Amino acid sequence: MTSEVKVNSSSNYARNPSDLRGDDWLIGYSCSEFHQIYQSRVQKLAEFIQTQGVSPRVLLAEPEPTAFLASFLAAVWTKSPVFLANPNWVKAEREQVLKLTQPDIIFGKVAEYNLSYIHTNHVSIPNRSILIPTGGSSGNLRFVIHTWETLTASVQGFQEYFNLKQINSFCTLPLYHVSGLMQFMRSFTTGGKLAIFPFKAVEKAELISFDPSDFFISLVPTQLQRLLNSTQTTHWLSKFKTVLLGGAPAWLDLLQQARLHQIRLAPTYGMTETAAQIATLKPEDFLAGNNSYGQVLPHAKIRICREDHQELGVNQSGIIRIEANSLALGYYSFTNNKFIDKEPSQRRTLNSDDVGYLDEQGYLTILGRNSSKIITGGENVYPTEVEAAIYSTGLVMDVAVIGLVDADWGQVVTAVYVPSFPDILISTLQTALQDKISKFKQPKYWVAVESLPRNAQGKLNFKQLEKLAENMIGEVG
C-alpha cells in the first residue's frame, strides 16, 4: 500500500494529501513538514495493514496542529478507524479512553499511554470511522461516530448556504473537537486555506497584521467577549468575512456589542452529532437586528415536535427534531458501543434535547434544553431565557441558571454568577430584573463566585455547578 490510497470523498474539490507538499494552504505552520509527517504516518499504517491484514485502530493525541492534521489524513486515507483525543486529558481520562478504545497505534503523546493491555474489546469498528469525543466534562467519555461522508455532507451544506466554492478558515479552536475539525474539513475539501493560531495570540493582538477579509473564524461566546474588550482586536475582528458563533448560548448584551461594532456575526446551532452547524444566521440578517440562529442549511431539515413526536406549527415551541446527511452513525462508549450501519446518502433522524421554534421565514429560535428545564411551582422555566435577562442588566460578567431541589416548589431557580463589580448587592440584581422576566422566572437564590466551571469551549460542568451552589447556599443558611 502506498500514500496514493484514494478516499471516495463526496466533495467536488477534495485534495489528495500527497499533492500538498508545495502548497501554501496551511498558514501558521510548515506545509513541507505536514507532507513529511503525512508520508511517515501513511507508511507506518500501511506496514501494519500489510503484516496484520486489517486496518489498525488509531488513537490520535497529537498536541501540535501539523502532526494532528497529517496523522488524521493518514488514518482516513488508509481507511483506518481513528479516535480523536484531547492531548490534555489527565491520567484518569487517559486510562478511561485507553480501556475503551484499545488502540493498535497511538500518534501523539505515546509516553503518557500504557499499551501493555490485553485486547478484550471485540466490538468491530467499521473502517474509515472518525470518532470524535464528547461528554467528558461531567461523566464517562464517549465518542460520536462519523465518517468522511457525514463530515463532507456538512461542508457541502455550508458551501451551498453561503454560496461559496472555496472556504478559508481561521481556526483557534481544538482540532480534536468538532468545531475545530470542521474548519479544517471545509478548507481542505474545498481547496481553501486554513490558518491556525492559538487564541492567546489573537487576544494579545499579535495577529492584527493578518488580513482576515476572506476568512471565516469560529468562536465561542467567551472568546468573542474577550476580543470585544480590546479596541485593536475588535477592529480586527470586524474585518472577517464571517464570525461563526457557537458552542454555548450567547447573551443579548454580547450580541448587541458585536452589532454595535459591525462584527459580521453568524450565530450557529449544531452539535458534535450533526458535524457542526445545521442552522446559521447570515451576517446581513444579524446586522439588521435578527437575534435568532438563522435558517436551516440545505443538507438538513428541522421539525418542531411535541414529546409524542407530533409536529407543531409555526411559532409553536417544542423539541427540535433533526434530519440530516451529516448526522453521526451512533455512539461508541462503555455502555453503548453498537453501530447504526446506514448508507451515507440516507437521511437520519435525531431527537435533540433542545426546545425551540421556527417562525414564518424559517428562522430558528432556541429556548433552552429540555433536560435543563426548571419546573418550579408547576411553571416551566428555561435557564437560557433567564441568563439572557440577567446578562442584559450589565451587572454580571458570567452567569449560569440552574434548578435546585426544593420541598415546597419542586425546584427553585438559582443563579450562579460572576459580578461585574465586587460590591453589587443581590437586591440591585433583583430590582434590575423586575421588568425583564416574569416573577416566577426570577432567581430565588443568588450565588456569587469568582468564575464558573467551564471547559475550553465554554461549556459548563453542571455537576460541579450544582455542588458549588448547594455548598454555598448551605453555608449561608
XYZ file of C-alpha atoms in Angstrom, residues 62-349:
288
model
C -1.258 14.988 18.833
C -0.949 18.394 20.543
C 0.765 20.009 17.525
C -1.601 21.005 14.672
C 0.648 19.975 11.767
C 1.158 16.482 13.182
C -2.522 16.209 14.105
C -3.750 17.027 10.584
C -1.142 14.855 8.867
C -1.960 11.913 11.153
C -5.700 12.407 10.742
C -5.488 12.348 6.948
C -3.100 9.382 7.012
C -5.655 7.407 9.011
C -8.508 8.445 6.714
C -6.558 7.750 3.520
C -5.573 4.255 4.727
C -9.180 3.610 5.827
C -8.156 3.177 9.474
C -10.715 3.985 12.191
C -9.390 6.961 14.129
C -10.290 8.132 17.653
C -9.621 11.838 18.224
C -8.258 12.547 21.696
C -7.748 15.637 23.779
C -3.953 15.755 24.286
C -4.532 17.486 27.634
C -6.631 14.732 29.193
C -5.445 13.888 32.714
C -4.270 10.430 33.757
C -7.717 9.134 34.774
C -9.210 10.224 31.465
C -6.314 8.705 29.506
C -6.787 5.395 31.303
C -10.510 5.514 30.613
C -10.094 6.206 26.894
C -7.369 3.570 26.573
C -9.603 0.925 28.125
C -12.480 1.972 25.886
C -10.693 2.298 22.548
C -7.875 -0.273 22.902
C -5.889 1.243 20.016
C -3.289 -0.563 17.938
C -1.355 2.629 17.182
C -1.115 5.929 19.062
C 0.015 9.137 17.393
C 0.930 11.934 19.778
C 1.691 11.688 23.478
C 2.584 7.992 23.314
C 4.610 8.005 26.531
C 1.537 9.034 28.540
C -0.398 5.956 27.450
C 0.338 2.425 28.676
C -0.199 -0.001 25.801
C 0.583 -3.118 27.864
C -3.007 -4.333 27.974
C -4.740 -7.427 26.656
C -7.350 -6.785 23.979
C -10.756 -7.591 25.467
C -12.923 -5.322 23.324
C -14.086 -7.346 20.355
C -16.536 -4.797 19.000
C -15.806 -4.296 15.324
C -15.265 -0.701 14.204
C -16.026 -0.054 10.537
C -13.027 1.136 8.544
C -12.871 4.888 7.910
C -14.826 5.667 11.073
C -13.950 9.073 12.532
C -14.712 9.043 16.250
C -14.995 12.436 17.941
C -15.008 12.721 21.755
C -17.944 14.203 23.628
C -19.384 14.206 27.123
C -16.094 14.121 29.001
C -16.662 17.108 31.282
C -19.279 15.565 33.588
C -19.224 11.812 33.091
C -17.780 8.903 31.181
C -16.101 9.671 27.890
C -17.830 8.587 24.727
C -17.215 9.060 21.037
C -19.593 10.185 18.316
C -19.149 8.046 15.186
C -18.766 9.986 11.946
C -17.446 9.122 8.502
C -15.770 11.126 5.737
C -19.183 11.252 4.059
C -21.074 12.686 7.043
C -18.416 15.370 7.539
C -18.297 16.355 3.871
C -22.121 16.462 3.767
C -21.868 19.220 6.372
C -19.262 21.003 4.243
C -21.491 20.840 1.158
C -24.414 22.308 3.088
C -22.143 25.113 4.313
C -20.903 25.792 0.754
C -24.385 25.989 -0.672
C -25.772 28.108 2.159
C -23.033 30.731 1.829
C -22.777 30.309 -1.968
C -19.028 29.621 -1.952
C -16.640 27.428 -3.917
C -13.613 27.736 -1.637
C -13.791 28.209 2.124
C -10.927 29.856 4.011
C -10.926 29.189 7.754
C -9.136 30.853 10.666
C -9.009 28.313 13.498
C -8.354 28.969 17.189
C -10.399 26.023 18.477
C -9.104 22.496 19.273
C -8.806 20.267 16.208
C -9.945 17.186 18.141
C -13.256 18.982 18.790
C -15.891 19.066 16.052
C -15.746 22.874 15.980
C -12.054 22.820 15.085
C -12.103 19.714 12.897
C -14.876 21.065 10.664
C -12.897 24.238 9.999
C -10.143 22.034 8.597
C -12.644 19.912 6.642
C -14.208 22.974 4.998
C -10.878 24.363 3.871
C -9.271 21.070 2.865
C -12.175 19.647 0.834
C -12.972 22.906 -0.976
C -9.431 23.923 -1.902
C -9.352 26.774 0.599
C -6.741 27.973 3.074
C -6.525 27.124 6.764
C -4.908 29.491 9.266
C -4.269 28.014 12.725
C -3.209 30.214 15.623
C -3.595 29.931 19.420
C -6.333 32.114 20.840
C -3.882 33.752 23.249
C -2.002 35.223 20.286
C -5.269 36.550 18.856
C -6.325 38.011 22.204
C -2.967 39.793 22.590
C -3.434 41.414 19.148
C -0.307 39.681 17.831
C -2.039 38.855 14.523
C -3.589 42.184 13.577
C -1.300 42.326 10.519
C -3.058 39.215 9.155
C -5.728 40.168 6.594
C -8.879 38.203 7.512
C -11.224 39.721 4.926
C -11.719 36.440 3.051
C -11.787 34.145 6.098
C -14.383 32.554 8.382
C -13.458 32.427 12.066
C -15.283 30.299 14.648
C -15.549 31.494 18.235
C -17.371 30.554 21.415
C -19.133 33.409 23.308
C -16.446 33.780 25.976
C -13.792 34.240 23.259
C -15.902 36.836 21.468
C -16.353 38.761 24.710
C -12.596 38.831 25.323
C -11.883 40.132 21.831
C -14.525 42.836 22.190
C -12.789 44.059 25.346
C -9.948 45.457 23.208
C -10.256 48.201 20.583
C -7.486 46.610 18.496
C -8.939 43.098 18.393
C -12.481 44.426 17.925
C -11.426 46.372 14.826
C -9.519 43.357 13.504
C -12.490 41.051 14.107
C -14.770 43.403 12.155
C -12.683 42.691 9.030
C -13.566 38.979 8.889
C -15.857 37.750 6.144
C -17.933 35.960 8.804
C -17.587 35.282 12.537
C -19.320 31.989 13.326
C -20.510 31.876 16.944
C -21.460 28.632 18.664
C -20.585 26.170 21.404
C -22.789 27.824 24.031
C -25.719 30.296 24.103
C -24.712 33.923 23.581
C -26.213 36.564 25.842
C -28.146 39.500 24.381
C -25.695 42.165 25.518
C -22.860 40.336 23.758
C -24.839 40.265 20.503
C -25.600 43.965 20.861
C -21.920 44.765 21.404
C -20.951 42.822 18.290
C -23.640 44.578 16.242
C -22.530 47.982 17.511
C -19.014 47.291 16.214
C -20.302 45.919 12.891
C -18.945 42.421 13.539
C -20.265 40.135 10.798
C -21.569 37.645 13.326
C -23.275 34.385 12.397
C -24.779 32.622 15.451
C -24.985 28.906 14.731
C -26.886 25.893 16.022
C -25.356 22.463 15.830
C -23.562 19.773 17.811
C -20.991 17.029 17.512
C -23.706 14.632 16.333
C -24.588 16.899 13.374
C -20.969 17.612 12.331
C -21.267 21.244 13.489
C -23.942 23.680 12.400
C -27.238 22.802 10.776
C -28.698 26.302 11.217
C -26.845 29.591 10.872
C -27.850 33.237 10.872
C -26.258 35.093 7.964
C -24.255 38.203 8.914
C -26.556 40.512 6.946
C -29.543 39.345 8.984
C -27.602 39.675 12.232
C -26.543 43.254 11.481
C -30.166 44.046 10.611
C -31.192 43.145 14.174
C -32.142 39.443 13.986
C -31.137 37.534 17.146
C -32.191 34.040 16.057
C -29.981 31.129 14.997
C -30.938 31.689 11.378
C -32.285 29.318 8.779
C -31.582 25.637 8.272
C -28.692 24.682 5.988
C -29.552 22.779 2.767
C -28.191 19.417 3.941
C -30.523 19.331 6.943
C -34.150 19.634 7.970
C -35.595 20.663 11.339
C -39.032 19.783 12.666
C -40.516 21.118 15.896
C -42.412 18.369 17.694
C -44.195 17.577 20.917
C -42.759 14.880 23.136
C -45.069 12.370 21.429
C -43.370 13.339 18.096
C -46.433 15.149 16.707
C -45.204 18.001 14.536
C -46.060 21.536 15.648
C -46.758 24.621 13.557
C -45.062 27.965 13.039
C -44.086 29.851 16.231
C -45.033 26.862 18.405
C -42.251 25.753 20.725
C -41.292 22.129 21.129
C -38.495 19.570 20.853
C -36.149 20.109 17.917
C -36.059 17.023 15.658
C -33.213 16.912 13.144
C -32.856 15.121 9.815
C -29.513 15.484 8.016
C -26.993 13.698 5.837
C -24.342 14.904 8.278
C -25.762 13.063 11.287
C -23.421 10.688 13.080
C -23.990 6.940 12.861
C -24.160 6.465 16.623
C -22.036 6.398 19.759
C -19.088 4.387 20.974
C -18.898 4.144 24.767
C -18.713 1.730 27.677
C -22.495 1.407 27.749
C -23.355 1.822 24.076
C -20.796 0.607 21.559
C -23.133 -0.664 18.876
C -23.047 0.834 15.420
C -26.001 2.012 13.348
C -24.986 0.993 9.851
C -26.761 3.094 7.240
C -25.825 4.306 3.801
C -24.308 7.832 3.921
C -26.899 9.017 1.375
C -29.786 8.165 3.683
C -31.235 10.891 5.871
C -31.080 10.054 9.540
C -33.088 11.440 12.423
